[in-house]
Coordinates of C-alpha atoms in Angstrom, one line a residue:
Chain A
M1 CA 120.6 87.8 45.1
I2 CA 117.8 85.9 46.7
N3 CA 115.3 88.4 45.5
S4 CA 116.4 88.0 41.9
E5 CA 115.9 84.2 42.2
I6 CA 112.4 84.8 43.5
K7 CA 111.8 86.9 40.5
Q8 CA 113.1 84.1 38.3
V9 CA 110.7 81.7 39.9
M10 CA 107.9 84.2 39.6
A11 CA 108.7 84.5 35.9
D12 CA 108.4 80.7 35.6
E13 CA 105.0 81.0 37.4
N14 CA 103.9 83.7 35.0
Q15 CA 104.2 81.2 32.2
N16 CA 101.2 79.5 33.7
E17 CA 98.9 82.4 32.9
S18 CA 96.8 79.9 30.9
I19 CA 95.7 78.4 34.2
Q20 CA 92.0 79.0 34.7
K21 CA 91.5 80.6 38.1
M22 CA 88.9 82.2 40.3
I23 CA 90.0 84.8 42.7
F24 CA 88.2 85.2 46.0
S25 CA 89.5 88.4 47.5
E26 CA 87.4 87.9 50.7
G27 CA 89.6 85.0 51.5
L28 CA 88.8 81.9 53.5
V29 CA 88.5 81.3 57.2
L30 CA 90.2 78.0 58.0
E31 CA 89.0 75.4 60.4
S32 CA 92.0 76.2 62.6
G33 CA 90.5 79.7 63.0
Q34 CA 93.3 81.3 60.9
K35 CA 92.2 83.3 57.9
L36 CA 93.6 83.2 54.4
S37 CA 93.1 86.8 53.3
H38 CA 93.3 86.0 49.7
L39 CA 92.2 82.8 48.0
E40 CA 92.7 81.7 44.4
I41 CA 91.2 78.5 43.1
A42 CA 92.5 77.0 39.8
Y43 CA 90.0 74.8 38.1
Q44 CA 88.9 73.2 34.9
T45 CA 85.4 72.5 33.6
Y46 CA 84.2 70.2 30.9
G47 CA 80.8 69.9 29.3
K48 CA 77.9 72.3 29.6
L49 CA 76.0 73.5 32.6
S50 CA 72.3 72.9 32.0
T51 CA 70.0 75.9 32.3
T52 CA 68.6 74.5 35.5
K53 CA 72.1 73.9 36.7
D54 CA 71.3 70.4 37.8
N55 CA 73.9 68.4 35.9
A56 CA 77.1 69.5 37.7
I57 CA 79.6 66.9 38.9
L58 CA 82.5 67.9 41.1
I59 CA 85.5 65.6 40.8
C60 CA 87.9 65.8 43.7
H61 CA 91.5 64.8 43.0
A62 CA 93.9 62.8 45.2
L63 CA 97.0 63.9 47.1
T64 CA 99.2 64.8 44.2
G65 CA 96.5 65.2 41.5
D66 CA 95.4 68.4 39.8
Q67 CA 92.5 70.0 38.1
Y68 CA 93.4 68.5 34.7
V69 CA 91.1 65.5 35.1
A70 CA 90.4 65.1 31.4
S71 CA 92.7 67.5 29.6
V72 CA 96.4 67.9 29.0
N73 CA 98.3 69.4 31.9
P74 CA 100.0 72.4 30.4
L75 CA 103.1 71.9 32.5
S76 CA 103.7 68.2 32.4
K77 CA 102.1 67.9 28.9
K78 CA 100.5 64.7 30.3
S79 CA 97.0 63.8 29.4
G80 CA 94.3 64.2 32.1
W81 CA 94.7 61.9 35.1
W82 CA 91.2 60.4 34.6
S83 CA 90.8 60.9 30.9
R84 CA 89.8 57.3 30.6
M85 CA 86.8 58.0 32.9
V86 CA 85.8 61.6 32.1
G87 CA 85.0 62.7 28.5
P88 CA 82.4 62.5 25.8
D89 CA 80.6 59.1 25.9
L90 CA 82.8 58.0 28.8
P91 CA 81.4 56.8 32.1
I92 CA 81.4 60.4 33.4
D93 CA 80.0 61.7 30.2
T94 CA 80.8 65.3 29.4
N95 CA 77.9 65.3 26.9
K96 CA 75.5 64.9 29.8
Y97 CA 77.3 66.4 32.7
F98 CA 79.1 69.6 33.6
I99 CA 82.3 68.5 35.2
I100 CA 84.2 70.7 37.6
C101 CA 87.6 69.8 38.9
S102 CA 89.5 72.2 41.1
N103 CA 93.0 72.0 42.4
V104 CA 92.8 71.5 46.2
L105 CA 93.7 74.1 48.7
G106 CA 97.3 73.8 49.7
S107 CA 98.4 72.2 46.4
C108 CA 100.7 73.8 43.8
M109 CA 98.9 73.8 40.5
G110 CA 97.4 77.2 40.8
T111 CA 95.2 77.1 43.9
T112 CA 96.5 79.0 46.9
G113 CA 99.0 76.9 48.8
P114 CA 102.6 77.1 50.1
R115 CA 103.7 77.7 46.5
S116 CA 101.6 80.9 46.2
M117 CA 102.8 84.4 46.7
R118 CA 101.9 85.8 50.1
L119 CA 99.9 89.0 49.6
D120 CA 99.4 89.9 53.2
Q121 CA 103.0 91.0 53.8
Q122 CA 105.2 93.8 52.6
T123 CA 108.0 91.5 51.7
M124 CA 107.7 89.6 48.5
G125 CA 107.8 85.8 48.8
Y126 CA 106.0 82.5 48.9
W127 CA 104.0 81.2 51.8
G128 CA 106.3 78.2 52.1
V129 CA 106.4 76.7 55.5
D130 CA 104.3 79.6 56.9
F131 CA 101.3 78.3 55.0
P132 CA 98.7 77.6 57.7
T133 CA 97.7 74.0 58.6
I134 CA 94.7 73.1 56.5
T135 CA 92.2 70.2 56.6
I136 CA 90.1 68.3 54.2
G137 CA 87.2 70.4 55.5
D138 CA 89.1 73.5 54.4
M139 CA 89.6 72.1 50.9
V140 CA 85.8 71.4 50.7
N141 CA 85.0 74.9 51.9
A142 CA 87.2 76.4 49.2
Q143 CA 85.5 74.2 46.6
K144 CA 82.1 75.4 47.9
L145 CA 83.0 79.0 47.2
L146 CA 83.7 77.9 43.6
I147 CA 80.3 76.1 43.4
D148 CA 78.6 79.1 44.8
H149 CA 80.3 81.2 42.2
F150 CA 78.7 79.0 39.5
Q151 CA 75.4 79.5 41.3
I152 CA 74.9 75.8 41.5
N153 CA 72.4 75.0 44.2
Q154 CA 72.9 71.3 44.3
L155 CA 75.7 69.3 42.7
F156 CA 74.4 66.3 41.0
A157 CA 77.4 64.3 42.3
V158 CA 80.7 64.6 44.0
I159 CA 83.2 61.9 43.0
G160 CA 86.6 61.3 44.2
G161 CA 89.2 58.5 44.9
S162 CA 91.6 58.3 47.8
M163 CA 91.9 61.8 49.3
G164 CA 89.3 62.8 46.7
G165 CA 87.0 60.4 48.3
M166 CA 87.6 62.0 51.7
Q167 CA 86.5 65.3 50.2
A168 CA 83.4 63.7 48.7
L169 CA 82.5 62.3 52.2
Q170 CA 83.2 65.7 53.8
W171 CA 80.9 67.3 51.2
A172 CA 78.0 65.0 52.2
V173 CA 78.6 65.8 55.9
S174 CA 79.3 69.6 55.6
Y175 CA 76.8 70.5 53.0
P176 CA 74.1 67.8 53.0
D177 CA 71.6 69.6 50.9
R178 CA 74.1 70.7 48.3
V179 CA 75.0 67.2 47.0
Y180 CA 72.6 64.8 45.4
A181 CA 74.9 61.9 45.2
V182 CA 78.4 61.1 46.5
I183 CA 80.8 58.5 45.1
P184 CA 83.7 57.9 47.4
I185 CA 86.2 55.5 45.9
A186 CA 89.0 53.6 47.6
T187 CA 88.9 55.9 50.6
S188 CA 88.4 56.0 54.3
S189 CA 86.5 58.1 56.9
F190 CA 89.7 58.6 58.8
H191 CA 93.5 58.3 58.4
S192 CA 94.7 55.4 60.5
A193 CA 97.9 55.1 62.4
Q194 CA 99.4 53.2 59.5
N195 CA 98.4 55.8 57.0
I196 CA 99.9 58.6 59.2
A197 CA 103.0 56.5 59.7
F198 CA 103.6 56.2 55.9
N199 CA 103.0 59.9 55.5
E200 CA 105.4 60.7 58.3
V201 CA 108.2 58.6 56.7
G202 CA 107.7 60.6 53.5
R203 CA 107.8 63.9 55.3
Q204 CA 111.0 62.9 57.2
A205 CA 112.6 61.9 53.9
I206 CA 111.9 65.5 52.7
F207 CA 113.1 67.1 56.0
S208 CA 116.3 65.2 55.9
D209 CA 117.3 66.4 52.5
P210 CA 120.0 69.1 52.9
D211 CA 118.2 71.1 50.3
W212 CA 115.1 71.3 52.4
R213 CA 116.6 74.2 54.3
N214 CA 113.8 74.3 56.8
G215 CA 111.3 74.6 54.1
N216 CA 112.8 77.8 52.7
Y217 CA 114.5 76.0 49.7
W218 CA 112.8 78.3 47.3
R219 CA 114.7 81.3 48.7
Y220 CA 117.9 79.5 47.6
G221 CA 116.7 78.4 44.3
V222 CA 116.9 74.7 45.1
I223 CA 114.4 71.9 45.8
P224 CA 114.7 69.0 48.2
S225 CA 114.5 66.7 45.2
R226 CA 116.1 63.6 46.8
G227 CA 113.9 63.7 49.8
L228 CA 110.8 64.4 47.8
A229 CA 111.6 61.6 45.4
V230 CA 112.1 59.1 48.3
A231 CA 108.8 60.2 49.8
R232 CA 107.1 59.6 46.4
M233 CA 108.8 56.3 45.9
M234 CA 107.7 55.0 49.2
A235 CA 104.1 56.3 48.8
H236 CA 104.0 54.8 45.4
I237 CA 104.6 51.3 46.9
T238 CA 101.5 51.8 49.0
Y239 CA 99.5 52.6 45.9
L240 CA 100.2 49.2 44.4
S241 CA 99.6 45.7 45.5
E242 CA 102.2 43.0 45.8
D243 CA 100.6 41.1 43.0
A244 CA 100.7 44.1 40.7
L245 CA 104.4 44.7 41.4
N246 CA 105.2 41.1 40.9
R247 CA 103.3 40.9 37.6
K248 CA 104.9 44.1 36.3
F249 CA 108.5 43.5 37.4
G250 CA 108.8 40.2 39.2
R251 CA 112.5 39.7 40.1
R252 CA 113.7 40.8 36.7
L253 CA 117.0 42.5 36.6
Q254 CA 118.0 45.7 34.9
E255 CA 119.7 44.8 31.6
T256 CA 122.7 47.0 32.4
M257 CA 123.2 44.9 35.5
M258 CA 123.7 41.6 33.7
G259 CA 127.2 40.4 34.2
S260 CA 128.1 43.5 36.2
S261 CA 130.2 42.9 39.3
S262 CA 129.1 45.9 41.3
L263 CA 125.7 44.9 42.6
I264 CA 125.5 46.9 45.7
L265 CA 125.2 50.4 44.3
G266 CA 123.1 51.4 41.4
E267 CA 119.8 50.0 40.1
M268 CA 119.7 46.3 40.1
F269 CA 116.1 45.2 39.8
Q270 CA 113.7 46.7 37.3
V271 CA 111.3 47.6 40.1
E272 CA 114.0 49.9 41.5
S273 CA 114.4 51.7 38.2
Y274 CA 110.6 52.1 38.0
L275 CA 110.5 53.7 41.4
H276 CA 113.4 56.0 40.6
Y277 CA 111.5 57.1 37.5
Q278 CA 108.4 57.8 39.5
G279 CA 110.3 59.7 42.1
S280 CA 112.3 61.9 39.6
N281 CA 109.2 62.6 37.6
F282 CA 107.4 63.7 40.7
V283 CA 109.9 66.3 41.9
R284 CA 109.6 68.2 38.7
R285 CA 105.9 68.7 39.1
F286 CA 105.2 68.9 42.8
D287 CA 106.2 71.3 45.6
A288 CA 107.7 69.8 48.7
N289 CA 105.9 72.2 51.0
S290 CA 102.6 71.4 49.3
Y291 CA 103.3 67.7 49.8
V292 CA 103.9 68.3 53.5
T293 CA 100.8 70.5 53.9
I294 CA 98.5 68.1 52.1
T295 CA 99.7 64.9 53.8
R296 CA 99.2 66.7 57.1
A297 CA 95.6 67.6 56.1
M298 CA 95.0 63.9 55.3
D299 CA 96.5 62.9 58.6
W300 CA 94.1 65.2 60.4
F301 CA 91.2 63.7 58.6
D302 CA 88.6 62.0 60.8
L303 CA 85.0 62.6 59.9
S304 CA 83.9 61.5 63.3
Q305 CA 86.2 63.8 65.2
N306 CA 83.6 66.5 65.8
Y307 CA 81.1 63.9 66.8
N308 CA 82.8 62.2 69.8
G309 CA 84.4 59.7 67.5
D310 CA 81.0 58.4 66.4
L311 CA 80.8 58.1 62.6
V312 CA 77.1 57.4 62.8
K313 CA 76.5 60.8 64.3
A314 CA 78.7 62.4 61.7
F315 CA 76.4 61.0 59.1
S316 CA 73.2 61.7 60.9
H317 CA 72.2 64.6 58.7
V318 CA 73.4 63.4 55.3
Q319 CA 70.8 63.5 52.5
S320 CA 72.8 62.4 49.6
R321 CA 72.8 59.0 47.8
F322 CA 76.0 57.2 48.2
C323 CA 77.9 54.8 46.0
V324 CA 80.8 53.5 48.0
I325 CA 83.5 51.6 46.0
S326 CA 86.5 49.7 47.1
F327 CA 89.1 47.4 45.5
S328 CA 89.9 44.0 46.8
S329 CA 93.7 44.4 46.7
D330 CA 93.8 48.0 48.1
W331 CA 95.8 47.7 51.4
L332 CA 96.2 51.5 51.9
F333 CA 92.4 52.0 52.2
P334 CA 91.2 48.4 52.4
T335 CA 87.6 47.3 51.8
S336 CA 87.0 47.1 55.6
R337 CA 87.2 50.9 55.7
S338 CA 84.6 51.2 53.0
R339 CA 82.4 48.7 54.8
A340 CA 82.7 50.8 58.0
I341 CA 81.4 53.8 56.1
V342 CA 78.6 51.7 54.6
K343 CA 77.7 50.3 58.0
A344 CA 77.5 53.8 59.6
L345 CA 75.4 55.1 56.7
N346 CA 73.0 52.1 57.0
R347 CA 72.6 52.9 60.7
V348 CA 71.3 56.4 59.8
G349 CA 69.1 54.9 57.1
A350 CA 71.0 56.7 54.3
N351 CA 70.6 55.6 50.8
V352 CA 73.8 53.7 50.0
S353 CA 75.2 51.3 47.4
F354 CA 78.4 49.5 47.9
V355 CA 80.6 47.4 45.7
E356 CA 84.0 45.9 46.2
I357 CA 85.6 45.6 42.8
V358 CA 87.9 42.5 42.4
S359 CA 91.2 43.8 41.2
D360 CA 94.8 43.0 41.9
K361 CA 96.0 46.5 41.1
G362 CA 96.0 47.9 44.6
H363 CA 94.9 51.3 45.7
D364 CA 95.7 52.9 42.3
A365 CA 93.1 50.7 40.6
F366 CA 90.6 53.6 40.6
L367 CA 92.8 55.3 38.1
L368 CA 93.4 52.3 35.9
D369 CA 91.5 50.2 33.5
E370 CA 88.8 48.5 35.6
P371 CA 85.8 47.7 33.4
D372 CA 83.6 47.0 36.5
L373 CA 84.4 50.5 37.9
D374 CA 83.3 52.1 34.6
L375 CA 80.1 50.1 34.7
V376 CA 79.3 50.9 38.3
I377 CA 80.0 54.7 37.9
S378 CA 78.2 55.2 34.6
G379 CA 75.3 52.9 35.6
F380 CA 74.9 54.5 39.0
L381 CA 74.9 58.0 37.6
A382 CA 72.4 57.1 34.9
G383 CA 70.2 55.3 37.4
I384 CA 70.0 58.0 39.9
K385 CA 69.4 60.6 37.2
R386 CA 66.5 58.5 36.0
Q387 CA 65.2 58.1 39.5
R388 CA 65.5 61.9 40.2
Q389 CA 63.5 62.6 37.1
L390 CA 60.8 60.1 38.2
K391 CA 60.7 61.7 41.6
N392 CA 60.5 65.2 40.2
N393 CA 57.7 64.1 37.8
A394 CA 55.8 62.5 40.7
S395 CA 56.0 65.5 43.0
Chain B
M1 CA 60.0 39.1 36.9
R2 CA 59.4 35.7 38.7
L3 CA 55.8 35.0 39.7
D4 CA 56.7 35.1 43.4
Q5 CA 58.2 38.6 42.8
R6 CA 55.0 39.8 41.1
C7 CA 53.0 38.5 44.1
I8 CA 55.3 40.4 46.4
V9 CA 54.8 43.6 44.4
N10 CA 51.1 43.2 44.9
M11 CA 51.6 43.0 48.7
I12 CA 53.5 46.3 48.8
K13 CA 51.8 49.7 49.0
K14 CA 53.0 52.3 46.6
K15 CA 55.4 55.0 47.8
S16 CA 56.6 52.8 50.7
T17 CA 60.2 51.9 51.8
I18 CA 61.5 48.5 51.2
L19 CA 64.6 46.5 52.0
D20 CA 65.1 43.5 49.8
I21 CA 67.5 40.9 51.4
G22 CA 69.1 38.7 48.8
C23 CA 68.0 41.0 46.0
G24 CA 70.0 39.4 43.3
D25 CA 70.5 41.7 40.4
G26 CA 67.9 44.0 41.8
T27 CA 65.0 43.2 39.5
L28 CA 62.4 43.6 42.2
I29 CA 63.6 46.8 43.7
D30 CA 64.2 48.3 40.2
Y31 CA 60.5 47.6 39.5
L32 CA 59.4 49.0 42.8
C33 CA 61.4 52.2 42.3
C34 CA 60.3 52.8 38.8
Y35 CA 56.6 51.8 38.9
H36 CA 55.6 52.0 42.5
Q37 CA 57.5 55.2 43.5
C38 CA 59.1 53.2 46.3
D39 CA 62.4 53.8 48.0
A40 CA 63.7 50.3 47.6
R41 CA 67.1 49.1 48.7
G42 CA 68.9 45.7 48.7
I43 CA 71.5 43.5 50.2
E44 CA 73.1 40.8 48.1
L45 CA 75.8 38.3 49.0
D46 CA 77.1 37.7 45.5
M47 CA 79.4 40.6 44.3
S48 CA 78.8 40.1 40.6
C49 CA 75.0 40.5 41.2
V50 CA 75.7 43.6 43.4
T51 CA 77.8 45.1 40.6
Q52 CA 75.0 44.5 38.1
A53 CA 72.4 46.1 40.5
V54 CA 74.5 49.1 41.3
S55 CA 75.2 49.6 37.6
K56 CA 71.5 50.1 37.3
G57 CA 71.7 52.9 39.8
L58 CA 70.1 50.8 42.6
S59 CA 70.9 51.1 46.2
V60 CA 72.4 47.7 46.8
I61 CA 75.2 46.8 49.1
Q62 CA 77.2 43.7 49.3
G63 CA 76.3 42.1 52.5
N64 CA 75.2 39.0 54.4
A65 CA 71.7 38.5 55.8
D66 CA 73.1 36.8 58.8
Y67 CA 75.5 39.5 59.9
D68 CA 74.6 42.9 58.3
L69 CA 70.9 43.3 59.2
K70 CA 71.9 44.5 62.7
N71 CA 73.3 47.7 61.1
Y72 CA 69.8 48.9 60.0
P73 CA 67.8 51.2 62.2
T74 CA 64.7 49.9 64.0
A75 CA 61.5 50.6 62.1
G76 CA 63.6 52.0 59.2
F77 CA 61.5 50.4 56.5
D78 CA 57.9 49.6 55.8
Y79 CA 58.7 46.2 54.3
V80 CA 61.6 43.9 54.5
V81 CA 61.6 41.3 51.8
L82 CA 63.4 37.9 51.9
S83 CA 62.6 36.0 48.7
R84 CA 63.9 32.5 48.2
T85 CA 66.7 33.1 50.7
L86 CA 65.4 32.0 54.1
Q87 CA 66.5 28.4 53.4
A88 CA 70.0 29.5 52.7
V89 CA 70.8 31.6 55.8
N90 CA 72.7 30.4 58.8
H91 CA 70.2 31.6 61.4
P92 CA 66.7 31.8 59.9
R93 CA 65.0 32.6 63.2
E94 CA 67.3 35.5 63.9
V95 CA 67.0 36.8 60.4
L96 CA 63.2 36.8 60.8
Q97 CA 63.6 38.7 64.1
Q98 CA 65.8 41.3 62.5
M99 CA 63.4 41.7 59.6
L100 CA 60.5 42.5 61.9
R101 CA 62.7 44.8 63.9
I102 CA 63.7 46.8 60.8
G103 CA 60.4 46.6 59.0
Q104 CA 56.8 47.0 59.9
Y105 CA 56.1 44.0 57.6
A106 CA 58.2 41.1 56.6
I107 CA 57.6 39.4 53.3
V108 CA 59.1 35.9 53.1
S109 CA 59.1 33.5 50.3
F110 CA 60.7 30.1 50.2
P111 CA 60.5 26.8 48.4
N112 CA 58.3 24.4 50.2
F113 CA 60.1 21.2 51.2
G114 CA 56.8 19.6 51.9
H115 CA 55.7 19.5 48.3
W116 CA 54.4 16.0 47.3
T117 CA 57.1 15.4 44.6
L118 CA 59.8 15.8 47.3
R119 CA 58.0 13.6 49.7
L120 CA 57.6 10.9 47.1
Q121 CA 61.2 11.0 46.1
L122 CA 62.3 10.5 49.6
L123 CA 59.7 7.8 50.2
F124 CA 60.4 5.7 47.1
K125 CA 63.9 6.5 46.1
G126 CA 65.3 7.0 49.6
H127 CA 67.4 9.9 48.3
M128 CA 67.5 13.6 49.2
P129 CA 64.9 15.1 46.8
M130 CA 66.1 16.8 43.7
T131 CA 63.7 19.1 41.8
N132 CA 63.9 22.2 39.7
V133 CA 63.8 24.3 42.9
W134 CA 66.0 22.0 44.9
G135 CA 68.4 21.4 42.2
T136 CA 71.7 20.8 43.9
C137 CA 73.1 17.7 45.7
W138 CA 72.9 17.6 49.4
Y139 CA 76.6 18.1 49.8
E140 CA 76.8 21.3 47.8
T141 CA 73.5 22.9 48.2
P142 CA 73.4 26.4 49.7
N143 CA 69.9 25.6 51.0
I144 CA 71.0 24.5 54.5
H145 CA 67.7 25.2 56.2
P146 CA 64.9 23.7 54.2
C147 CA 61.5 23.8 55.7
T148 CA 57.9 23.0 54.9
L149 CA 55.1 25.4 54.8
T150 CA 53.7 24.1 58.0
D151 CA 57.1 24.2 59.7
F152 CA 57.2 27.9 58.9
V153 CA 53.7 28.5 60.2
S154 CA 54.7 26.8 63.5
L155 CA 57.8 29.0 63.8
C156 CA 55.6 32.1 63.3
K157 CA 53.2 30.9 66.0
K158 CA 56.1 30.3 68.3
E159 CA 57.7 33.7 67.7
G160 CA 54.3 35.4 68.0
Y161 CA 54.3 36.8 64.4
H162 CA 50.9 37.5 62.8
I163 CA 50.4 36.1 59.3
S164 CA 48.5 38.8 57.5
Q165 CA 48.6 37.1 54.2
W166 CA 49.9 33.8 52.8
M167 CA 49.8 32.0 49.5
A168 CA 51.2 29.0 47.7
I169 CA 52.8 29.6 44.4
D170 CA 53.7 27.2 41.7
D171 CA 56.1 28.2 39.0
H172 CA 57.2 25.6 36.6
G173 CA 59.8 26.1 33.9
E174 CA 57.1 27.0 31.4
G175 CA 53.7 28.5 32.0
E176 CA 53.1 29.9 35.4
K177 CA 50.1 29.1 37.6
A178 CA 48.4 31.7 39.6
P179 CA 49.0 31.9 43.3
W180 CA 46.4 30.2 45.4
R181 CA 45.4 29.8 49.1
R182 CA 43.2 27.0 50.4
S183 CA 44.0 25.2 53.5
I184 CA 47.5 25.3 54.8
R185 CA 47.6 21.5 54.8
L186 CA 46.8 21.3 51.1
A187 CA 49.2 24.1 50.3
N188 CA 51.9 22.2 52.2
F189 CA 51.3 19.2 49.9
F190 CA 50.7 20.9 46.6
G191 CA 52.5 24.3 46.8
E192 CA 56.0 24.6 45.4
Q193 CA 56.7 28.0 46.8
A194 CA 55.2 29.7 49.9
L195 CA 54.8 33.4 50.4
F196 CA 54.0 35.1 53.7
L197 CA 53.3 38.6 54.8
L198 CA 54.1 38.9 58.5
T199 CA 53.8 41.5 61.2
K200 CA 54.6 41.4 64.8

């Protein structure tokens, strides 16, 4: 019976044949020492790669993002998560640049992760909880295979917000000569105790769902939807600022609650209904094991870990130009974290720009309408492109 | 570009590295990058100026001359520029020390408080002088450390800095006069702006 359900889920998966994928049969050795014997990377590209292959920009998505940065996600039918930023004549202009966005390792939108079939065993099934522990470094190493496949010697830029920013920073440290410029947005060089704590609450919510079944929910044809929704709801609060929530919802009540006598159960305030909506939407598109795997990878993230806790040493070999961007109301990865990155980069004499954008939209501001962000990104890209040309002409 | 900035450009060798403290919207470093093949970077306190500068692709960070210079490596730059900012920092002496730690040369320009118009205003009106350059009331001016040209020369002597070049610059609202250097005493009386190139 269980097997037939697996086949059903597999059939669902097969509907996603339209997903663009690259298969690396040589696999990937993880930082933990474990080896993934088979690696698939789902990705999307936009624009045209120049003949000299010098106009490629890698965009790294955040925790629950996907490769559909500027096109409709075929599953959710939602438009690209950064379609206001990436496209023709937009700040990251697809008329000028070749944009690559790949689904991160461990995720569930086509790239190998807990939701992928395990090919190294006789029995058919998903990786599930057996999927190895991965790191942000592993995600970057997987992306590098894809970049190698495109035979791109040097990416013009790596851009990412939040966990995407962690990958961008990791790129600059791991492959200094392969990235001309790095734009880490609303991010940090490490996950703090508070960041880990929030992630842990989310994971515990998932684990406490009866449908979690020790991570083997997929064998039973169920998903820990309540736990996953609670995890998402809580995380979502950390993505917004108090002001943004107040502006959006204030203390407004649900219309259905007006005059109702039962005020303890059910949705009372509009903000509750908003969170419920966010939660229920999320469980339809995201795998619980992937959520656990990726939040763990974020928790492990500390750029200075291999350098005796010294971020300056971690940056000692960087060659890229940096444009560090933070938002004034982001309390998940506050400006002080970006300043710490800038400080360490200054100490090694790296070429760095830094802006804090005044916004009351919290951490999520990087995904939202922030004209100054558009200006900074488009201007920075145009400026460094011009300077690179000048430099090339001079040499 | 302002006249003092053009004079600064003339002091800087091509293809050198520059840190411009209080770089505003980055006009000077933009010019140095584009036309002098320099690697020029900036620090600016005002975030809207920083946004403008970064939007031009310049390496500018939001920061404070008083606190953030310590993060730069020793001898990391050929020139460190502080134009029209010295009078506004909290600790001018320490900022100068940092500049000559970070850079081989320090280029400093500041409005001369010893200019005759300011002296006359104080003498005859008995008020804190107000001119184009010193355009804000004493209670709201950001220029908390005004000094005269000779004051600055004394400080350099005291700190053991070598003055490789200096000039007095007048720039009025309209029509700019060329920089000039005669005696320091004359410059202290007639020079609106002072510009110095220092080494240790």
